[in-house]
Short mmCIF file of C-alpha atoms in Angstrom, two decimals:
data_model
loop_
_atom_site.label_atom_id
_atom_site.label_comp_id
_atom_site.label_asym_id
_atom_site.label_seq_id
_atom_site.Cartn_x
_atom_site.Cartn_y
_atom_site.Cartn_z
CA MET A 1 -12.11 12.07 28.14
CA PRO A 2 -10.60 10.85 24.89
CA ARG A 3 -7.11 9.41 25.10
CA LEU A 4 -4.39 10.13 22.61
CA SER A 5 -3.18 7.50 20.17
CA ASP A 6 0.01 7.37 18.11
CA ASN A 7 -1.89 6.51 14.93
CA ASN A 8 -1.65 9.49 12.55
CA ASN A 9 -2.48 12.06 15.20
CA SER A 10 -5.78 10.29 15.81
CA HIS A 11 -7.58 9.88 19.09
CA VAL A 12 -9.86 7.23 20.52
CA VAL A 13 -13.38 7.89 21.71
CA GLU A 14 -16.12 5.58 22.93
CA LYS A 15 -18.32 4.28 20.13
CA LYS A 16 -21.40 5.89 21.70
CA ASP A 17 -19.88 9.33 21.08
CA LEU A 18 -20.05 8.72 17.33
CA GLU A 19 -23.02 6.43 16.91
CA GLY A 20 -25.14 7.18 19.94
CA ASN A 21 -24.87 3.75 21.51
CA SER A 22 -22.42 2.40 24.03
CA SER A 23 -19.83 -0.19 23.11
CA SER A 24 -16.59 -1.46 24.58
CA ASP A 25 -14.94 -1.34 21.15
CA PRO A 26 -13.22 1.96 20.38
CA VAL A 27 -13.65 3.91 17.18
CA TYR A 28 -10.60 5.83 16.07
CA ALA A 29 -11.16 9.37 14.85
CA ILE A 30 -8.83 11.84 13.18
CA ASP A 31 -11.37 14.55 13.82
CA ALA A 32 -15.06 14.74 14.65
CA ASP A 33 -16.05 14.37 11.00
CA HIS A 34 -13.87 11.42 9.96
CA PRO A 35 -14.19 8.31 12.16
CA VAL A 36 -11.51 5.73 11.51
CA ILE A 37 -12.79 2.18 11.32
CA ALA A 38 -10.10 0.28 9.41
CA ASP A 39 -7.14 2.66 9.41
CA LYS A 40 -5.24 1.32 12.42
CA LEU A 41 -2.03 -0.01 10.87
CA ALA A 42 1.30 1.81 11.16
CA ARG A 43 2.11 4.14 8.24
CA LYS A 44 5.75 3.16 7.75
CA LEU A 45 6.00 2.60 3.97
CA SER A 46 7.77 5.53 2.31
CA ALA A 47 6.99 6.88 -1.16
CA ARG A 48 10.26 5.34 -2.41
CA GLN A 49 9.27 1.89 -1.15
CA VAL A 50 5.69 2.09 -2.43
CA GLN A 51 6.84 3.20 -5.88
CA MET A 52 9.29 0.31 -6.21
CA ILE A 53 6.91 -2.27 -4.72
CA ALA A 54 4.25 -1.12 -7.18
CA ILE A 55 6.63 -1.70 -10.11
CA GLY A 56 8.50 -4.78 -8.94
CA GLY A 57 5.87 -6.43 -6.76
CA THR A 58 3.99 -7.63 -9.82
CA ILE A 59 7.07 -8.64 -11.83
CA GLY A 60 7.55 -12.24 -10.86
CA THR A 61 6.17 -15.67 -11.59
CA GLY A 62 3.64 -14.51 -14.17
CA LEU A 63 6.17 -12.70 -16.34
CA PHE A 64 9.17 -14.97 -15.87
CA LEU A 65 7.34 -18.32 -16.17
CA GLY A 66 3.81 -17.49 -17.33
CA THR A 67 5.09 -16.09 -20.62
CA GLY A 68 6.53 -19.52 -21.42
CA LYS A 69 3.12 -21.16 -21.05
CA SER A 70 1.47 -18.34 -23.04
CA LEU A 71 3.98 -18.73 -25.87
CA SER A 72 3.65 -22.51 -26.07
CA THR A 73 -0.16 -22.57 -26.00
CA GLY A 74 -1.04 -19.42 -27.96
CA GLY A 75 2.00 -18.48 -30.03
CA PRO A 76 3.84 -15.13 -30.23
CA ALA A 77 1.03 -13.09 -31.85
CA SER A 78 -1.67 -14.31 -29.46
CA MET A 79 0.60 -13.59 -26.52
CA LEU A 80 1.43 -10.05 -27.64
CA ILE A 81 -2.18 -9.11 -28.43
CA ALA A 82 -3.53 -10.59 -25.18
CA TYR A 83 -0.92 -8.83 -23.07
CA LEU A 84 -1.69 -5.53 -24.83
CA ILE A 85 -5.44 -5.87 -24.18
CA VAL A 86 -5.02 -6.94 -20.55
CA GLY A 87 -2.44 -4.17 -20.05
CA GLY A 88 -5.01 -1.62 -21.23
CA ILE A 89 -7.58 -3.04 -18.82
CA VAL A 90 -5.08 -2.78 -15.97
CA MET A 91 -4.45 0.87 -16.85
CA LEU A 92 -8.17 1.70 -16.64
CA THR A 93 -8.49 -0.32 -13.43
CA MET A 94 -5.58 1.45 -11.72
CA LEU A 95 -6.93 4.91 -12.55
CA ALA A 96 -10.34 4.02 -11.10
CA LEU A 97 -8.80 2.43 -8.02
CA GLY A 98 -6.30 5.25 -7.47
CA GLU A 99 -9.13 7.76 -7.27
CA MET A 100 -10.86 5.83 -4.47
CA ALA A 101 -7.70 4.81 -2.60
CA ALA A 102 -6.37 8.38 -2.46
CA PHE A 103 -9.68 9.52 -0.93
CA VAL A 104 -9.99 6.62 1.55
CA PRO A 105 -6.52 5.01 1.99
CA ILE A 106 -7.11 1.83 3.97
CA ALA A 107 -5.67 -1.69 3.91
CA GLY A 108 -8.92 -3.26 2.69
CA SER A 109 -8.87 -0.98 -0.36
CA PHE A 110 -11.19 -2.02 -3.19
CA CYS A 111 -12.56 -4.95 -1.19
CA THR A 112 -13.75 -2.66 1.59
CA PHE A 113 -14.98 -0.12 -0.98
CA ALA A 114 -17.16 -2.83 -2.57
CA GLY A 115 -18.99 -3.28 0.73
CA ARG A 116 -19.35 0.43 1.43
CA TYR A 117 -20.30 1.62 -2.04
CA VAL A 118 -22.17 -1.35 -3.52
CA ASP A 119 -23.48 -3.96 -1.08
CA ASP A 120 -22.06 -5.53 2.07
CA SER A 121 -22.59 -8.99 0.60
CA PHE A 122 -20.55 -7.96 -2.46
CA GLY A 123 -17.71 -6.72 -0.25
CA PHE A 124 -17.86 -9.88 1.84
CA ALA A 125 -17.58 -12.18 -1.17
CA LEU A 126 -14.95 -10.09 -2.95
CA THR A 127 -12.67 -9.79 0.08
CA TRP A 128 -12.78 -13.49 0.84
CA ASN A 129 -12.24 -14.25 -2.85
CA TYR A 130 -9.26 -11.92 -3.11
CA TRP A 131 -7.79 -13.14 0.17
CA PHE A 132 -7.94 -16.66 -1.25
CA ASN A 133 -6.39 -15.28 -4.45
CA ASP A 134 -3.39 -13.92 -2.54
CA ALA A 135 -3.02 -17.07 -0.47
CA VAL A 136 -3.07 -19.22 -3.63
CA SER A 137 -0.68 -16.75 -5.32
CA THR A 138 1.78 -17.38 -2.50
CA ALA A 139 1.37 -21.12 -3.05
CA ALA A 140 1.77 -20.69 -6.82
CA ASP A 141 5.00 -18.76 -6.30
CA LEU A 142 6.38 -21.46 -4.02
CA VAL A 143 5.47 -24.09 -6.63
CA ALA A 144 7.09 -21.96 -9.33
CA LEU A 145 10.18 -21.85 -7.15
CA GLN A 146 10.50 -25.60 -7.56
CA LEU A 147 10.13 -25.29 -11.34
CA VAL A 148 12.80 -22.60 -11.64
CA PHE A 149 15.15 -24.38 -9.24
CA SER A 150 14.93 -27.55 -11.34
CA TYR A 151 17.16 -25.74 -13.88
CA TRP A 152 20.07 -26.85 -11.72
CA ASP A 153 20.59 -30.56 -11.28
CA THR A 154 20.60 -30.89 -7.50
CA SER A 155 19.59 -33.62 -5.11
CA MET A 156 17.41 -31.29 -3.01
CA PRO A 157 13.71 -32.21 -3.32
CA GLY A 158 11.40 -29.43 -4.47
CA TRP A 159 9.15 -29.62 -1.42
CA ALA A 160 12.13 -29.00 0.88
CA LEU A 161 13.03 -25.81 -0.98
CA SER A 162 9.42 -24.59 -0.76
CA LEU A 163 9.37 -25.36 2.96
CA ILE A 164 12.53 -23.30 3.59
CA PHE A 165 11.27 -20.24 1.77
CA TRP A 166 7.81 -20.66 3.25
CA PHE A 167 9.39 -20.00 6.65
CA VAL A 168 11.36 -17.07 5.20
CA LEU A 169 8.18 -15.43 3.90
CA VAL A 170 6.38 -15.85 7.20
CA ALA A 171 9.30 -14.29 9.09
CA ALA A 172 9.55 -11.36 6.65
CA ASN A 173 5.85 -10.57 7.05
CA ILE A 174 5.59 -10.90 10.80
CA VAL A 175 8.19 -8.22 11.62
CA THR A 176 7.58 -4.49 11.17
CA VAL A 177 6.10 -3.31 7.88
CA ARG A 178 9.11 -1.01 7.47
CA ALA A 179 11.38 -4.07 7.33
CA TYR A 180 9.06 -5.68 4.79
CA GLY A 181 9.13 -2.50 2.71
CA GLU A 182 12.91 -2.27 2.70
CA ILE A 183 13.44 -5.94 1.81
CA GLU A 184 10.85 -5.73 -0.95
CA TYR A 185 12.38 -2.48 -2.26
CA TRP A 186 15.78 -4.03 -2.96
CA LEU A 187 14.33 -7.26 -4.37
CA CYS A 188 12.09 -5.22 -6.67
CA LEU A 189 15.00 -3.02 -7.73
CA LEU A 190 16.93 -6.17 -8.69
CA LYS A 191 13.98 -7.32 -10.81
CA VAL A 192 13.63 -3.97 -12.57
CA ILE A 193 17.36 -3.87 -13.40
CA THR A 194 17.18 -7.47 -14.66
CA ILE A 195 14.22 -6.65 -16.94
CA ILE A 196 16.13 -3.69 -18.39
CA ILE A 197 19.18 -5.91 -19.03
CA PHE A 198 16.92 -8.54 -20.59
CA ILE A 199 15.39 -6.01 -22.99
CA ILE A 200 18.85 -4.89 -24.11
CA LEU A 201 20.14 -8.46 -24.53
CA GLY A 202 16.93 -9.50 -26.27
CA ILE A 203 17.46 -6.83 -28.91
CA VAL A 204 21.13 -7.82 -29.26
CA SER A 205 20.26 -11.52 -29.66
CA ASN A 206 17.55 -10.81 -32.22
CA CYS A 207 19.94 -8.71 -34.31
CA GLY A 208 22.50 -11.52 -34.47
CA GLY A 209 24.57 -11.09 -31.32
CA ASN A 210 23.99 -14.65 -30.19
CA ARG A 211 25.75 -18.02 -30.07
CA GLY A 212 25.32 -19.57 -33.53
CA LEU A 213 21.75 -18.52 -34.32
CA GLY A 214 22.64 -15.56 -36.54
CA TYR A 215 20.08 -12.90 -37.36
CA ILE A 216 16.69 -13.99 -35.96
CA GLY A 217 14.37 -11.13 -36.86
CA GLY A 218 10.78 -12.41 -37.21
CA LYS A 219 11.64 -16.01 -38.16
CA ASN A 220 9.97 -17.49 -35.09
CA TRP A 221 6.66 -15.92 -36.14
CA HIS A 222 6.58 -18.11 -39.26
CA ILE A 223 7.48 -21.58 -38.00
CA GLY A 224 4.92 -24.37 -37.60
CA ASP A 225 1.54 -23.02 -36.48
CA ALA A 226 2.94 -19.60 -35.51
CA PRO A 227 2.10 -16.81 -35.02
CA PHE A 228 -1.33 -18.02 -33.78
CA VAL A 229 -0.96 -21.42 -32.15
CA GLY A 230 -4.00 -23.46 -31.16
CA GLY A 231 -6.51 -21.34 -33.06
CA VAL A 232 -9.24 -19.53 -31.13
CA GLY A 233 -8.80 -21.76 -28.09
CA GLY A 234 -5.08 -21.04 -27.90
CA PHE A 235 -5.65 -17.31 -28.25
CA ALA A 236 -8.40 -17.25 -25.60
CA SER A 237 -6.34 -19.28 -23.12
CA VAL A 238 -3.56 -16.69 -23.10
CA PHE A 239 -5.83 -14.13 -21.42
CA VAL A 240 -5.93 -15.97 -18.12
CA THR A 241 -2.13 -16.29 -18.02
CA ALA A 242 -1.84 -12.60 -18.92
CA ALA A 243 -4.25 -11.77 -16.09
CA PHE A 244 -2.12 -13.88 -13.77
CA ALA A 245 1.00 -12.03 -14.91
CA TYR A 246 -0.47 -8.55 -14.46
CA GLY A 247 -2.30 -9.58 -11.31
CA GLY A 248 -1.15 -7.82 -8.17
CA THR A 249 -0.88 -4.41 -9.81
CA GLU A 250 -4.17 -3.49 -8.13
CA SER A 251 -2.95 -4.78 -4.76
CA ILE A 252 -0.60 -1.81 -4.46
CA ALA A 253 -3.66 0.06 -3.15
CA ILE A 254 -3.70 -2.38 -0.22
CA THR A 255 -0.47 -0.72 0.98
CA ALA A 256 -2.50 2.50 1.32
CA GLY A 257 -3.21 1.68 4.96
CA GLU A 258 0.52 1.75 5.72
CA THR A 259 1.75 4.46 3.33
CA VAL A 260 3.04 7.83 4.49
CA ASN A 261 0.91 10.71 3.15
CA PRO A 262 -1.28 8.48 0.94
CA THR A 263 -3.34 11.32 -0.56
CA LYS A 264 -0.15 12.60 -2.23
CA ASN A 265 1.85 9.43 -2.79
CA LEU A 266 -0.85 7.09 -4.12
CA PRO A 267 -1.89 9.32 -7.06
CA ARG A 268 1.79 9.67 -7.93
CA VAL A 269 2.21 5.89 -7.85
CA VAL A 270 -0.89 5.27 -9.95
CA LYS A 271 0.00 7.85 -12.59
CA ASN A 272 3.60 6.72 -12.96
CA VAL A 273 3.53 3.00 -12.36
CA PHE A 274 0.98 1.53 -14.74
CA TRP A 275 2.73 2.66 -17.92
CA ARG A 276 6.13 1.54 -16.65
CA ILE A 277 4.77 -1.93 -15.95
CA LEU A 278 3.07 -1.86 -19.33
CA ILE A 279 6.36 -1.03 -21.06
CA PHE A 280 8.26 -3.71 -19.12
CA TYR A 281 5.67 -6.35 -19.95
CA ILE A 282 4.98 -5.48 -23.59
CA LEU A 283 8.64 -5.11 -24.55
CA SER A 284 9.51 -8.33 -22.73
CA VAL A 285 6.64 -10.25 -24.36
CA LEU A 286 7.55 -8.91 -27.82
CA LEU A 287 11.21 -9.93 -27.47
CA ILE A 288 10.31 -13.36 -26.08
CA GLY A 289 8.03 -14.01 -29.04
CA LEU A 290 10.74 -12.92 -31.48
CA ASN A 291 13.66 -14.81 -29.93
CA VAL A 292 12.12 -17.99 -28.50
CA PRO A 293 10.30 -20.53 -30.73
CA TYR A 294 6.89 -21.50 -29.34
CA ASN A 295 7.82 -25.20 -29.63
CA THR A 296 10.97 -24.92 -27.49
CA PRO A 297 11.15 -28.03 -25.25
CA GLY A 298 10.41 -27.38 -21.58
CA LEU A 299 8.42 -24.14 -21.89
CA SER A 300 5.42 -25.72 -20.22
CA LYS A 301 5.45 -29.31 -18.99
CA LYS A 302 3.74 -31.16 -16.14
CA SER A 303 7.03 -31.91 -14.44
CA SER A 304 8.99 -28.71 -15.03
CA ALA A 305 9.17 -25.40 -16.87
CA VAL A 306 11.98 -23.33 -18.37
CA SER A 307 11.75 -19.55 -18.26
CA PRO A 308 12.02 -17.89 -21.70
CA PHE A 309 14.17 -15.27 -19.97
CA THR A 310 16.72 -17.96 -19.17
CA ILE A 311 16.67 -19.12 -22.81
CA VAL A 312 17.38 -15.60 -24.12
CA PHE A 313 20.29 -15.15 -21.69
CA GLN A 314 21.69 -18.48 -22.85
CA GLN A 315 21.48 -17.30 -26.46
CA VAL A 316 23.88 -14.42 -25.83
CA GLY A 317 26.24 -16.10 -23.37
CA ALA A 318 27.44 -19.31 -21.79
CA ARG A 319 25.44 -21.52 -19.46
CA SER A 320 26.67 -19.32 -16.61
CA ALA A 321 24.56 -16.49 -18.08
CA GLY A 322 21.54 -18.77 -17.88
CA SER A 323 22.40 -19.62 -14.27
CA PHE A 324 22.65 -15.92 -13.42
CA ILE A 325 19.21 -15.02 -14.77
CA ASN A 326 17.75 -18.16 -13.23
CA ALA A 327 19.11 -17.08 -9.83
CA VAL A 328 17.52 -13.66 -10.32
CA ILE A 329 14.23 -15.33 -11.23
CA VAL A 330 14.41 -17.33 -7.99
CA THR A 331 14.69 -14.09 -5.97
CA SER A 332 11.89 -12.57 -8.08
CA VAL A 333 9.56 -15.47 -7.38
CA ILE A 334 10.30 -15.17 -3.66
CA SER A 335 9.58 -11.43 -3.86
CA ALA A 336 6.26 -12.02 -5.64
CA GLY A 337 5.27 -14.57 -3.00
CA ASN A 338 6.26 -12.12 -0.28
CA HIS A 339 4.10 -9.41 -1.85
CA ALA A 340 1.13 -11.79 -2.21
CA LEU A 341 1.39 -12.89 1.42
CA PHE A 342 1.56 -9.25 2.56
CA ALA A 343 -1.58 -8.34 0.58
CA GLY A 344 -3.49 -11.43 1.71
CA THR A 345 -2.65 -10.75 5.33
CA ARG A 346 -4.00 -7.19 5.12
CA LEU A 347 -7.22 -8.44 3.53
CA LEU A 348 -7.78 -11.00 6.27
CA TYR A 349 -7.19 -8.19 8.77
CA SER A 350 -9.80 -6.10 6.92
CA LEU A 351 -12.26 -9.00 7.01
CA SER A 352 -11.88 -9.09 10.77
CA VAL A 353 -12.31 -5.30 11.10
CA ASP A 354 -15.47 -5.42 8.95
CA ASN A 355 -16.90 -8.29 11.05
CA HIS A 356 -16.67 -10.66 8.10
CA ALA A 357 -14.16 -12.93 9.86
CA PRO A 358 -13.34 -13.83 13.48
CA GLN A 359 -11.95 -10.91 15.47
CA VAL A 360 -8.76 -12.83 16.28
CA PHE A 361 -7.46 -12.08 12.77
CA GLY A 362 -7.50 -8.38 13.62
CA GLN A 363 -4.96 -8.74 16.43
CA LEU A 364 -1.85 -6.57 15.98
CA ASN A 365 1.58 -7.02 17.52
CA ARG A 366 3.55 -4.16 19.08
CA ASN A 367 4.63 -3.02 15.61
CA ARG A 368 0.99 -2.97 14.51
CA VAL A 369 1.39 -5.94 12.16
CA PRO A 370 -1.61 -8.36 12.00
CA TRP A 371 0.44 -11.37 13.03
CA VAL A 372 -2.45 -13.84 13.39
CA ALA A 373 -3.56 -13.01 9.85
CA VAL A 374 0.01 -13.61 8.65
CA LEU A 375 0.06 -17.09 10.13
CA ALA A 376 -3.42 -17.99 8.88
CA THR A 377 -2.77 -16.81 5.32
CA SER A 378 0.61 -18.52 5.14
CA LEU A 379 -0.95 -21.84 6.14
CA VAL A 380 -3.05 -21.85 2.96
CA ALA A 381 0.19 -21.65 0.99
CA GLY A 382 0.73 -25.26 2.10
CA LEU A 383 -0.90 -26.09 -1.24
CA CYS A 384 2.62 -26.02 -2.66
CA PHE A 385 3.36 -29.40 -1.06
CA GLY A 386 0.81 -31.02 -3.37
CA ALA A 387 3.31 -30.44 -6.17
CA SER A 388 5.32 -33.48 -5.11
CA PHE A 389 2.33 -35.72 -5.84
CA ILE A 390 0.77 -34.36 -9.05
CA GLY A 391 3.70 -32.60 -10.71
CA ALA A 392 4.78 -29.04 -10.07
CA GLY A 393 4.08 -27.93 -13.64
CA GLN A 394 0.50 -29.23 -13.68
CA LEU A 395 -0.31 -27.85 -10.23
CA TRP A 396 1.16 -24.49 -11.16
CA THR A 397 -1.02 -24.33 -14.29
CA TRP A 398 -4.18 -24.94 -12.25
CA LEU A 399 -3.18 -22.42 -9.60
CA GLN A 400 -2.32 -19.93 -12.33
CA ASN A 401 -5.82 -20.26 -13.80
CA LEU A 402 -7.48 -19.82 -10.40
CA VAL A 403 -5.46 -16.70 -9.60
CA GLY A 404 -5.87 -15.24 -13.08
CA VAL A 405 -9.67 -15.50 -12.98
CA SER A 406 -9.70 -14.13 -9.44
CA ASN A 407 -7.69 -11.11 -10.63
CA GLN A 408 -10.20 -10.51 -13.42
CA ILE A 409 -13.11 -10.70 -10.97
CA ALA A 410 -11.31 -8.09 -8.86
CA TRP A 411 -10.91 -5.81 -11.91
CA VAL A 412 -14.61 -6.11 -12.75
CA SER A 413 -15.46 -5.33 -9.13
CA ILE A 414 -13.20 -2.27 -9.09
CA GLY A 415 -14.99 -0.96 -12.19
CA ILE A 416 -18.44 -1.49 -10.64
CA THR A 417 -17.35 0.07 -7.36
CA SER A 418 -15.83 3.07 -9.13
CA ILE A 419 -19.09 3.75 -10.98
CA ARG A 420 -21.04 3.61 -7.70
CA PHE A 421 -18.43 5.68 -5.83
CA ARG A 422 -18.52 8.52 -8.34
CA GLY A 423 -22.32 8.43 -8.32
CA ALA A 424 -22.32 8.95 -4.55
CA ILE A 425 -19.61 11.62 -4.73
CA LYS A 426 -21.79 13.59 -7.16
CA ALA A 427 -24.99 13.02 -5.17
CA GLN A 428 -23.32 14.26 -1.97
CA ASN A 429 -21.52 17.17 -3.71
CA LYS A 430 -18.02 16.02 -2.70
CA GLU A 431 -16.26 16.09 -6.07
CA HIS A 432 -14.10 19.01 -4.96
CA LEU A 433 -12.69 16.88 -2.13
CA LEU A 434 -11.17 14.22 -4.40
CA PRO A 435 -7.35 14.49 -4.18
CA PHE A 436 -7.07 12.63 -7.50
CA LYS A 437 -9.67 12.33 -10.29
CA ASN A 438 -9.93 9.47 -12.77
CA TRP A 439 -9.84 11.23 -16.13
CA THR A 440 -11.35 8.17 -17.87
CA TYR A 441 -14.62 8.30 -15.89
CA PRO A 442 -17.31 7.29 -16.84
CA TRP A 443 -16.24 5.34 -19.96
CA GLY A 444 -13.09 3.84 -18.40
CA PRO A 445 -14.77 1.85 -15.61
CA TRP A 446 -17.54 0.69 -17.97
CA ILE A 447 -15.01 -0.63 -20.50
CA CYS A 448 -13.19 -2.38 -17.66
CA VAL A 449 -16.39 -4.11 -16.52
CA ILE A 450 -17.71 -5.15 -19.94
CA LEU A 451 -14.40 -6.26 -21.50
CA ASN A 452 -13.31 -8.21 -18.42
CA ALA A 453 -16.66 -9.98 -18.14
CA PHE A 454 -16.45 -11.03 -21.80
CA ILE A 455 -12.88 -12.31 -21.45
CA ILE A 456 -13.75 -14.30 -18.30
CA LEU A 457 -16.50 -16.12 -20.17
CA VAL A 458 -14.53 -17.00 -23.35
CA GLN A 459 -11.01 -17.68 -22.05
CA GLY A 460 -11.92 -21.22 -21.00
CA TRP A 461 -12.52 -22.16 -24.64
CA SER A 462 -9.62 -24.61 -24.58
CA SER A 463 -11.34 -26.65 -21.86
CA PHE A 464 -14.17 -27.43 -24.33
CA SER A 465 -12.18 -27.94 -27.54
CA PRO A 466 -10.97 -30.24 -29.02
CA LYS A 467 -12.42 -32.28 -26.14
CA PHE A 468 -13.89 -31.43 -22.75
CA ALA A 469 -11.31 -31.25 -19.94
CA ALA A 470 -13.16 -31.27 -16.62
CA VAL A 471 -10.26 -30.20 -14.38
CA ASP A 472 -9.30 -27.31 -16.67
CA PHE A 473 -12.95 -26.25 -16.87
CA VAL A 474 -13.15 -26.13 -13.07
CA SER A 475 -9.94 -24.09 -12.83
CA TYR A 476 -11.36 -21.53 -15.28
CA TYR A 477 -14.88 -21.15 -13.88
CA ILE A 478 -15.06 -22.35 -10.25
CA GLU A 479 -14.26 -18.84 -8.96
CA LEU A 480 -17.43 -17.47 -10.59
CA VAL A 481 -19.60 -20.05 -8.84
CA VAL A 482 -17.92 -19.50 -5.46
CA MET A 483 -18.27 -15.72 -5.76
CA ALA A 484 -21.99 -15.95 -6.65
CA VAL A 485 -22.75 -18.40 -3.84
CA MET A 486 -20.98 -16.25 -1.25
CA ILE A 487 -22.83 -13.10 -2.35
CA VAL A 488 -26.23 -14.80 -2.19
CA ALA A 489 -25.52 -16.61 1.09
CA TRP A 490 -24.33 -13.46 2.91
CA LYS A 491 -27.20 -11.44 1.45
CA LEU A 492 -29.77 -13.92 2.72
CA TYR A 493 -28.04 -14.30 6.09
CA LYS A 494 -27.53 -10.59 6.78
CA LYS A 495 -30.42 -9.28 4.63
CA THR A 496 -28.13 -6.71 3.03
CA ARG A 497 -29.24 -4.33 0.28
CA LEU A 498 -27.73 -2.11 -2.38
CA VAL A 499 -26.45 1.05 -0.71
CA ARG A 500 -28.17 4.22 -1.91
CA TYR A 501 -25.99 7.10 -3.09
CA GLU A 502 -27.30 9.41 -0.39
CA GLU A 503 -26.55 6.85 2.35
CA MET A 504 -23.02 5.89 1.30
CA ASP A 505 -20.30 6.36 3.89
CA LEU A 506 -17.95 8.96 2.42
CA GLU A 507 -16.66 10.06 5.83
CA SER A 508 -15.03 7.09 7.55
CA ASP A 509 -11.27 6.70 7.08
CA VAL A 510 -10.96 9.79 4.87
CA HIS A 511 -7.32 10.78 5.30
CA THR A 512 -6.44 14.20 6.65
CA VAL A 513 -2.94 15.64 6.45
CA GLY A 514 -0.93 15.17 9.66
CA GLU A 515 2.46 16.25 10.95
CA GLU A 516 4.37 13.46 9.15
CA ASP A 517 2.64 14.35 5.89
CA LEU A 518 3.53 18.04 6.25
CA LYS A 519 7.12 17.12 7.08
CA GLU A 520 7.38 14.96 3.95
CA MET A 521 5.91 17.73 1.79
CA ALA A 522 8.48 20.16 3.17
CA ASN A 523 11.31 17.71 2.45
CA ASP A 524 10.08 17.34 -1.14
CA GLN A 525 10.72 21.03 -1.73
CA THR A 526 14.41 20.84 -0.77
CA ARG A 527 17.12 20.17 -3.38
CA LEU A 528 17.67 16.69 -2.01
CA GLY A 529 13.92 16.05 -2.06
CA LYS A 530 13.63 17.14 -5.69
CA ALA A 531 16.59 14.94 -6.63
CA LYS A 532 14.92 11.96 -4.91
CA ARG A 533 11.70 12.64 -6.81
CA VAL A 534 13.57 12.57 -10.13
CA PHE A 535 15.34 9.35 -9.10
CA GLY A 536 12.01 7.83 -8.06
CA TRP A 537 10.39 8.80 -11.36
CA ILE A 538 13.17 7.05 -13.32
CA PHE A 539 13.30 3.92 -11.17
#
């Protein structure tokens, strides 16, 4: 007899009941038609938390510090154009991903989809690559923490600060996901409010409301080599920092495995979030380019880095204003690292579930949090301690390149997977079952694939000119080699093949509406529920 489980009204049956062969490992099933393979985490993240995490989870190191490097190496025009192009790519990527994640809302998200809808070797390589991406992102955020903290002249060594917050991140991710969601919600809300204040102050400063600079206007676009600094190489190099800054937007789909009523909430998140992030980023980048000269000392150095946000706040107020925004940036960097560690942990859990990693990483605690995966992923973040030997600024630049390219590989993969997914949906006559349809299909995913592939190849231009820089070259292109080797190795080892449309698994982990989902839908129809929806749309 099947025994009841508390996971989304699902029950557990022996594997032989679903596959015809006996096994000691259970397969979770919501009903006879939809076996649950990966959907075993607790759905405790509310729509409010997911919305805010989606907006604020990606506002962090890349925007607050990465824009300084982009401005100094590419100039204001290169930075604005690159961020516009990458922002458009992210929009197309999110629409394609939202369609798949709403249909099959699991923690592995696009990484698991790549294995199911393309080739198991592709999913294997992509998931390991993106797990490493999140682990390195956590390290990059801890390194960035040292850079931001250096604004204050203290005797505390940078590695000690990273160590303290490394423990904080581990603790925040090993408790219940509801606690993670609530902590992240308020940190993200602080970031969103800060960005809004920055946009207002940036306009005020540019119009003359600053300390002794007078009316700025477009002056900084005409100094020195501006608006295009470094020529073609400078322009191309900005794309990887823009990819690093936008990176993580796609990881909101990884929360699908722990989101209440994902078939309703995820499409809402996708439709509302990408343009809000786009507005935050583009307006911020435009104001930074207008107000901050590209040759400002400290924007990007091997030993330290100054956030252009801090510079703008200093323009309109005393040093205390700079200290305030710098403190906010510190919390933002911690939040971004927290989000990266959360995503990486869920991917390592998915690797275990898909038999691509040791089963120990799939162990859950009593709150259904993959605690072993948390510890393993956080250990990789120990890269941050290398900063004390080679310079935090230099290390952060290399990590930024690695993560940026990894994000772009993920976006290409999402486009490929989306094309295959829709092909199977059509072949199996399931289009009417999609809770959310990507209105840009088929041209959107194709643009995402082609444009991203082109950018990945040309953005390392600066490593060749004016002279070859071996370390920079490796940071730009090593991810491509690793990805290709992993695909080929797993394909030869497991003898995998491209999945045919007719054979694709469009049944496992398909979400069906349960009691909690119905309760949330009913609450949405009340006056209070409608008011919350309006509040959530604004914030």
